[in-house]
mmCIF file of C-alpha atoms in Angstrom:
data_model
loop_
_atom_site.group_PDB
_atom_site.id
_atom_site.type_symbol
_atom_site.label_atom_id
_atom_site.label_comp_id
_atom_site.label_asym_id
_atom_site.label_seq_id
_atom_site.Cartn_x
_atom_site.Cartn_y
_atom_site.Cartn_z
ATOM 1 C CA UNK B 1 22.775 29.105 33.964
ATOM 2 C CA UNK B 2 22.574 25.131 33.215
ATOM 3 C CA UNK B 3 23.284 24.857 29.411
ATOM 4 C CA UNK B 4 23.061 21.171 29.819
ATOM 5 C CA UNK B 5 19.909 19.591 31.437
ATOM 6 C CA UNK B 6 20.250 15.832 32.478
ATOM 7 C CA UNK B 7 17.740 13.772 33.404
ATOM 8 C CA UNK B 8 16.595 10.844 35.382
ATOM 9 C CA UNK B 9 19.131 12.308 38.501
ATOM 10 C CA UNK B 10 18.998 8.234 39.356
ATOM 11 C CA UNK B 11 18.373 5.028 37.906
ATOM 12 C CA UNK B 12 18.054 1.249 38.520
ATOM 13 C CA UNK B 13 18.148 -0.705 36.545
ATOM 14 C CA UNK B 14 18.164 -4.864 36.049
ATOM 15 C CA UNK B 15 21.535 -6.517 34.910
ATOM 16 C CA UNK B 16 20.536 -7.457 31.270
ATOM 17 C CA UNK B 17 18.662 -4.112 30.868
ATOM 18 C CA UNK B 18 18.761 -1.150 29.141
ATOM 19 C CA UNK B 19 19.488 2.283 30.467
ATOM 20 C CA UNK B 20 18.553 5.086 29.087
ATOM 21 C CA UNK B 21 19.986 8.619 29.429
ATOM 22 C CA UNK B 22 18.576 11.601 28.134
ATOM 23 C CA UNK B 23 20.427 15.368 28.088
ATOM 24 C CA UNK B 24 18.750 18.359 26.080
ATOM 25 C CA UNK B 25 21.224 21.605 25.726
ATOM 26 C CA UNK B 26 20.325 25.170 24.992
ATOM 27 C CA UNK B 27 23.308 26.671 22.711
ATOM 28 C CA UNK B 28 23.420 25.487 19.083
ATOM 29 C CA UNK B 29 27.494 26.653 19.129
ATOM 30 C CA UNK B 30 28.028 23.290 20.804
ATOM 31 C CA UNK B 31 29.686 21.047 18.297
ATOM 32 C CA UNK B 32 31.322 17.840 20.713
ATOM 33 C CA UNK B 33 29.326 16.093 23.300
ATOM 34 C CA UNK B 34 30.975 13.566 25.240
ATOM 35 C CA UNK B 35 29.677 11.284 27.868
ATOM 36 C CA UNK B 36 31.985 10.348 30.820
ATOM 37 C CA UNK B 37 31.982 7.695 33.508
ATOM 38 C CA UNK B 38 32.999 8.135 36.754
ATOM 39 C CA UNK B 39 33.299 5.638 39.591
ATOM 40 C CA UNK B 40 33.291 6.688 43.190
ATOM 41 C CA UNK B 41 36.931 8.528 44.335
ATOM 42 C CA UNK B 42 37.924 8.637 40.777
ATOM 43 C CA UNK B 43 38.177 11.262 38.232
ATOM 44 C CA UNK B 44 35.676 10.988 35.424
ATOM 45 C CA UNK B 45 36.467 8.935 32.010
ATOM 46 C CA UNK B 46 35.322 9.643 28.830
ATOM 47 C CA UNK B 47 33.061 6.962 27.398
ATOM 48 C CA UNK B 48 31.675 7.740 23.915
ATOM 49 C CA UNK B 49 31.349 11.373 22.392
ATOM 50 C CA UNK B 50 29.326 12.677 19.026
ATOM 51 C CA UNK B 51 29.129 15.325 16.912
ATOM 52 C CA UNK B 52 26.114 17.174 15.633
ATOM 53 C CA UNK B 53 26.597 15.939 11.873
ATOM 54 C CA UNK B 54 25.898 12.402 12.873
ATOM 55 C CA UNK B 55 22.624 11.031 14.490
ATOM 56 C CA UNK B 56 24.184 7.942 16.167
ATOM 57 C CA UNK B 57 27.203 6.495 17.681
ATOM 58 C CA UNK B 58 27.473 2.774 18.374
ATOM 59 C CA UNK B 59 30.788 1.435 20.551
ATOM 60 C CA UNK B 60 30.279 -1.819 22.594
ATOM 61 C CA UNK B 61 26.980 -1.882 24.350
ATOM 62 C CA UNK B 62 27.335 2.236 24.545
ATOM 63 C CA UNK B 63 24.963 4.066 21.651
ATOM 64 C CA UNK B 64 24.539 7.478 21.616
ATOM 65 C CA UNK B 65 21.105 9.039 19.766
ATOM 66 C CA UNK B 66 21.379 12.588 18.592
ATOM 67 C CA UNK B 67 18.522 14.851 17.582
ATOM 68 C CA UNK B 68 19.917 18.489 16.828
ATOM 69 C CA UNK B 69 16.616 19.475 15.762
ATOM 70 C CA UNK B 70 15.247 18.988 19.017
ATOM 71 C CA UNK B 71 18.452 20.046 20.733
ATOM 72 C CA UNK B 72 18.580 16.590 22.696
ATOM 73 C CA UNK B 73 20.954 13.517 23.138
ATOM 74 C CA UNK B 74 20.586 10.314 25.044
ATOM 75 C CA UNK B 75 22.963 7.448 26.406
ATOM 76 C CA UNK B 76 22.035 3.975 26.040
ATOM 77 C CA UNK B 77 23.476 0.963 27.832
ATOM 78 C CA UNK B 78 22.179 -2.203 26.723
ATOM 79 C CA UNK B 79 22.668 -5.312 28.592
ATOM 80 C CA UNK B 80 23.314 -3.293 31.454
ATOM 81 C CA UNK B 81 26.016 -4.854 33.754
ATOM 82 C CA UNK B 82 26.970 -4.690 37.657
ATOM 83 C CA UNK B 83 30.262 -3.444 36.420
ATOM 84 C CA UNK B 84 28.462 -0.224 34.699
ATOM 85 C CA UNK B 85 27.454 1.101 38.237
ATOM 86 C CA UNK B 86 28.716 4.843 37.801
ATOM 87 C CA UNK B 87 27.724 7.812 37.433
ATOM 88 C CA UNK B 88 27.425 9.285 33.966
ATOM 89 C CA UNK B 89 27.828 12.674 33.087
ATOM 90 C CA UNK B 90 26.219 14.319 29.493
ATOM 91 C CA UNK B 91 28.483 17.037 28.194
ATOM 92 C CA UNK B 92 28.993 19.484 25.424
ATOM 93 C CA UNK B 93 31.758 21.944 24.125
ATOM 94 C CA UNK B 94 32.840 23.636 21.532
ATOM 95 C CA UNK B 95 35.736 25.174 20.217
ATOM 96 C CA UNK B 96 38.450 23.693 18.091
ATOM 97 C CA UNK B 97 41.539 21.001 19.109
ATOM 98 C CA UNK B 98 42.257 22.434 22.867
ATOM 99 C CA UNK B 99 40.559 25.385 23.444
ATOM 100 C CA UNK B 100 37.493 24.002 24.772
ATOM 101 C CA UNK B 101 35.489 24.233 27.563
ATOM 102 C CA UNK B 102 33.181 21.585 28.258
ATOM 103 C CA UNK B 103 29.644 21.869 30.162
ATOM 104 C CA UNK B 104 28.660 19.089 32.045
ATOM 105 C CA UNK B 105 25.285 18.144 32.937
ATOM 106 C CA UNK B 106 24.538 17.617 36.922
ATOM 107 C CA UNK B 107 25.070 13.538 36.417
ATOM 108 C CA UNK B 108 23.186 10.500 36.588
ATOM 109 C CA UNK B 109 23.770 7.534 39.358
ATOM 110 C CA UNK B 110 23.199 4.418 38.039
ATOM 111 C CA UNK B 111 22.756 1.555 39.634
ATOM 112 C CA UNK B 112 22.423 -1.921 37.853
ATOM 113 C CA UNK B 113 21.131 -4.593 40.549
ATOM 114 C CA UNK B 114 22.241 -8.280 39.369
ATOM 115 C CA UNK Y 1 52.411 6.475 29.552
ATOM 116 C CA UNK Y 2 51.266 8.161 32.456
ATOM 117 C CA UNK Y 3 48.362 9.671 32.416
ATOM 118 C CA UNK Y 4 47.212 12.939 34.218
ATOM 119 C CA UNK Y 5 48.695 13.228 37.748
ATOM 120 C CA UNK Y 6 47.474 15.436 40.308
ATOM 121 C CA UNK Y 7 48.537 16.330 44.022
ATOM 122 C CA UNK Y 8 47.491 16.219 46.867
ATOM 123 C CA UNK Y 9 44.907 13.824 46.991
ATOM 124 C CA UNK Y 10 43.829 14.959 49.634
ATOM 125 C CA UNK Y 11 43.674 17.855 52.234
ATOM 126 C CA UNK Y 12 42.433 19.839 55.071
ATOM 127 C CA UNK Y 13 42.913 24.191 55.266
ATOM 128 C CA UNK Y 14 40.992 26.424 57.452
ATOM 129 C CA UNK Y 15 38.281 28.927 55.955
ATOM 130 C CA UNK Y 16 40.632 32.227 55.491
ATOM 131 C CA UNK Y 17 43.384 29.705 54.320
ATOM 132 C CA UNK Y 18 44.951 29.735 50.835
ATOM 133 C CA UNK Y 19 45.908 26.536 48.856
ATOM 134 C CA UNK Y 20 47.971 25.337 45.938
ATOM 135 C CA UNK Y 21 47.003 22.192 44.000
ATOM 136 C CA UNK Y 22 49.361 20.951 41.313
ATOM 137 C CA UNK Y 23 48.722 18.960 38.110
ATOM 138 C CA UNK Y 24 51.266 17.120 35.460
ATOM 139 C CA UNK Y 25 49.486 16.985 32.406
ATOM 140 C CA UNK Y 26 49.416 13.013 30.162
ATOM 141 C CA UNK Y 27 52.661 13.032 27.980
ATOM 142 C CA UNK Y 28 52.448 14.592 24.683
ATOM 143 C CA UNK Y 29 49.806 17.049 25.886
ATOM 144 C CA UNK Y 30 50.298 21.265 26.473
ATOM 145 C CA UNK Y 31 46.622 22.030 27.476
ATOM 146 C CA UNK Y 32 45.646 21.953 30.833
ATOM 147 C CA UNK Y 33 41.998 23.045 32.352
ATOM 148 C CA UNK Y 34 41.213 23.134 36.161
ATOM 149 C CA UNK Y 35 37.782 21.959 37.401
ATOM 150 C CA UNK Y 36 35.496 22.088 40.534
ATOM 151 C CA UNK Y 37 33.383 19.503 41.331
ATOM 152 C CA UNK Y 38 31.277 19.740 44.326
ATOM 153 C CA UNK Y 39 29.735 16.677 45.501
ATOM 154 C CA UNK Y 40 26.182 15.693 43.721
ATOM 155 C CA UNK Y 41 26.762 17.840 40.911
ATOM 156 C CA UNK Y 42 29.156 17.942 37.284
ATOM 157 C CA UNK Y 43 32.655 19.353 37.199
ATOM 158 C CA UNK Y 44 32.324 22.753 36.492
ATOM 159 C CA UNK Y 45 35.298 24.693 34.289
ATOM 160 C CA UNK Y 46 37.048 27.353 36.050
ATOM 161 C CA UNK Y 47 39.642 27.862 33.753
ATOM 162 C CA UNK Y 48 42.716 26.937 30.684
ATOM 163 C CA UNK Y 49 46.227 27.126 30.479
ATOM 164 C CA UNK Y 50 47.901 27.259 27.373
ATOM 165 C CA UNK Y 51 51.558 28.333 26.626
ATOM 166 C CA UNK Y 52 51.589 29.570 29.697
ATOM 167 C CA UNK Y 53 48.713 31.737 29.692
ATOM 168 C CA UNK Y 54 45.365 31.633 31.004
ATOM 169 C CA UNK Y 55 42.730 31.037 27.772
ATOM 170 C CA UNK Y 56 39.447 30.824 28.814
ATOM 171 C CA UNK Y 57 37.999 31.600 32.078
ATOM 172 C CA UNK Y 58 34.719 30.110 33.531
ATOM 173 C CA UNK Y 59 32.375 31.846 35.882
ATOM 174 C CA UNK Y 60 34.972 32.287 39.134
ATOM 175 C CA UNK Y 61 35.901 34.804 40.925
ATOM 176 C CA UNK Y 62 39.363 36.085 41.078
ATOM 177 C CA UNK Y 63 39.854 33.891 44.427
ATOM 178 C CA UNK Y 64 40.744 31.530 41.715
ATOM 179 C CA UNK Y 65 43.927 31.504 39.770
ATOM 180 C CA UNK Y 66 46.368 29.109 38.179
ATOM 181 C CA UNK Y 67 49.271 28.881 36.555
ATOM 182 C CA UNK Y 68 51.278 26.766 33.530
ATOM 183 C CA UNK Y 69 55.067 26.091 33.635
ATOM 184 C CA UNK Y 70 57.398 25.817 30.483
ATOM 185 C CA UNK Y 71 56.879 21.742 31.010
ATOM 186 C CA UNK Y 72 53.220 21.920 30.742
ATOM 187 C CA UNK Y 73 52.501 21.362 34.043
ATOM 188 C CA UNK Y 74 49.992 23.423 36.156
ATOM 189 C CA UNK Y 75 48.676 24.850 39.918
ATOM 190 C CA UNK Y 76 45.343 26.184 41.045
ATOM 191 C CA UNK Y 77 45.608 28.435 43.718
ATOM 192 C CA UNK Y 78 42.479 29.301 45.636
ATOM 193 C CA UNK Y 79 42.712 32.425 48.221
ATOM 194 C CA UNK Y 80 40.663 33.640 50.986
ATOM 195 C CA UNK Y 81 38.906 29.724 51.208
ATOM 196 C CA UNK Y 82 35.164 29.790 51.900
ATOM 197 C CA UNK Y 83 33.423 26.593 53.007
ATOM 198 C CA UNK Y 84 31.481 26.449 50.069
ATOM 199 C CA UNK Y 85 35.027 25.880 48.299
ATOM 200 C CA UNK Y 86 35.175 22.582 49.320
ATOM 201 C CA UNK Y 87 35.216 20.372 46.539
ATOM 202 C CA UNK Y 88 36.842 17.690 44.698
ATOM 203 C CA UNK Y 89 39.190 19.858 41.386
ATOM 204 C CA UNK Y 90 39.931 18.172 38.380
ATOM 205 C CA UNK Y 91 42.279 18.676 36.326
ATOM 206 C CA UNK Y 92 42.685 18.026 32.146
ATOM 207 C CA UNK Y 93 45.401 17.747 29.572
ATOM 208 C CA UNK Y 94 44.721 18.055 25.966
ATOM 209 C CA UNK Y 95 46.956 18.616 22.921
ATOM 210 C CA UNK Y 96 46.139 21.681 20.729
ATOM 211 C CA UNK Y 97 45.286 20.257 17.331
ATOM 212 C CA UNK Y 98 44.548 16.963 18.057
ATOM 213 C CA UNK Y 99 40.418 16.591 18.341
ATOM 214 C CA UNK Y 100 38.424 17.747 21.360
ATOM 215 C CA UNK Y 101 39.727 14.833 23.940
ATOM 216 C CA UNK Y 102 40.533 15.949 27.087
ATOM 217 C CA UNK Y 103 41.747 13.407 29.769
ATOM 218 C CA UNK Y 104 41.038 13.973 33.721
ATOM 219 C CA UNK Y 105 42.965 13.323 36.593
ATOM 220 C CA UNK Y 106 41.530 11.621 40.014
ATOM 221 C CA UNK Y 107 41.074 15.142 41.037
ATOM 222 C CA UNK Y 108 42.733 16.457 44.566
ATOM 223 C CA UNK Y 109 39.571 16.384 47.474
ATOM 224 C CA UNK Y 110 39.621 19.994 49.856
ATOM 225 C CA UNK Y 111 37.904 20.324 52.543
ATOM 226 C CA UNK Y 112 37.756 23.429 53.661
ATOM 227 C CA UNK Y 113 36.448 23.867 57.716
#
């Protein structure tokens, strides 16, 4: 059962650009969702994470939109970068301090092309 | 302040096989969760440690176990290996009480053939 739908699978994108990332989930009991990063051979890195209370987080070029309404939740990159090459991964848990288990979504491969 | 190590990196077993991965969790943390990543797709959770005991369980059969010794550190032992086992595992240390964090390790590739 995918409780975490991600979506585009890839994406290229121009250096300078925006990226956009877009992940919908099915149970409202989710209350943390994290994006990671992960670069080819390594393990992945978290990048930004919300909860459900607020409908935007803004660190660096990294924003995440939240609409718990519409049970959805998007990553965007602006002034997308070589460096940002990756593939990203939309997630959600819930559960308090360590007991947590988090869903992933199947991951996006982006690609920014200078 | 190391962060979460894992070992072996990487290996080989024969289908039929069993194999033990091993994890030491980032200082200061007592959580640690195993998971399978296959390649394409997300990590998916196969199970917790905490205290020693298993927490939470994902969707695994009993193939799969682990366990957690008194320093926090952890294993994932996989029995009976199927081709369809191979995979890269992750592993992820936490502290109880302290936000929903988790940090992952490079992960430990099997190939299973």
């Amino acid at each position: 059962q995918q409780q975490v739908k991600q979506s585009p699978q890839s994406l290229i994108v121009q250096k300078g650009g925006i990226s956009i990332i877009n992940c919908a989930y099915e149970n409202t009991a989710f209350d943390y969702f994290p994006w990671y990063q992960q670069f080819p051979g390594k393990g992945p890195a978290l990048l930004i994470a919300i909860r459900p209370d607020v409908s935007e987080k803004k660190e660096g070029r990294f924003t995440i939109s939240f609409n718990k309404s519409a049970k959805q939740f998007s990553l965007h990159i602006m002034d997308s970068q070589p460096g940002d090459s990756a593939t990203y991964f939309c997630a959600a848990s819930m559960g308090s301090g360590g007991y947590q288990k988090v869903t992933f979504g199947t991951g996006t491969k982006l690609q920014v092309i200078p | 302040d190391a962060g979460v190590t894992q070992s072996p990196t990487h290996l080989i077993k024969t289908r039929g096989q069993q194999v033990t991965l091993r994890c030491s969790p980032k200082s200061g943390h007592d959580t640690v969760s195993w998971y399978q990543q296959a390649l394409g797709q997300g990590p998916q959770f196969i199970f917790q440690y905490y205290e020693e005991e298993e927490r939470q369980r994902g969707n695994f059969p009993d193939r799969f176990s682990g366990h957690q010794f008194p320093n926090y550190s952890s294993e994932l032992n996989v029995n009976a290996l199927l081709l369809g086992d191979s995979a890269l595992y992750l592993c992820a240390s936490s502290r109880q009480g302290a936000g929903n964090t988790i940090y992952f390790g490079e992960g430990s590739w099997l190939t299973v053939v």
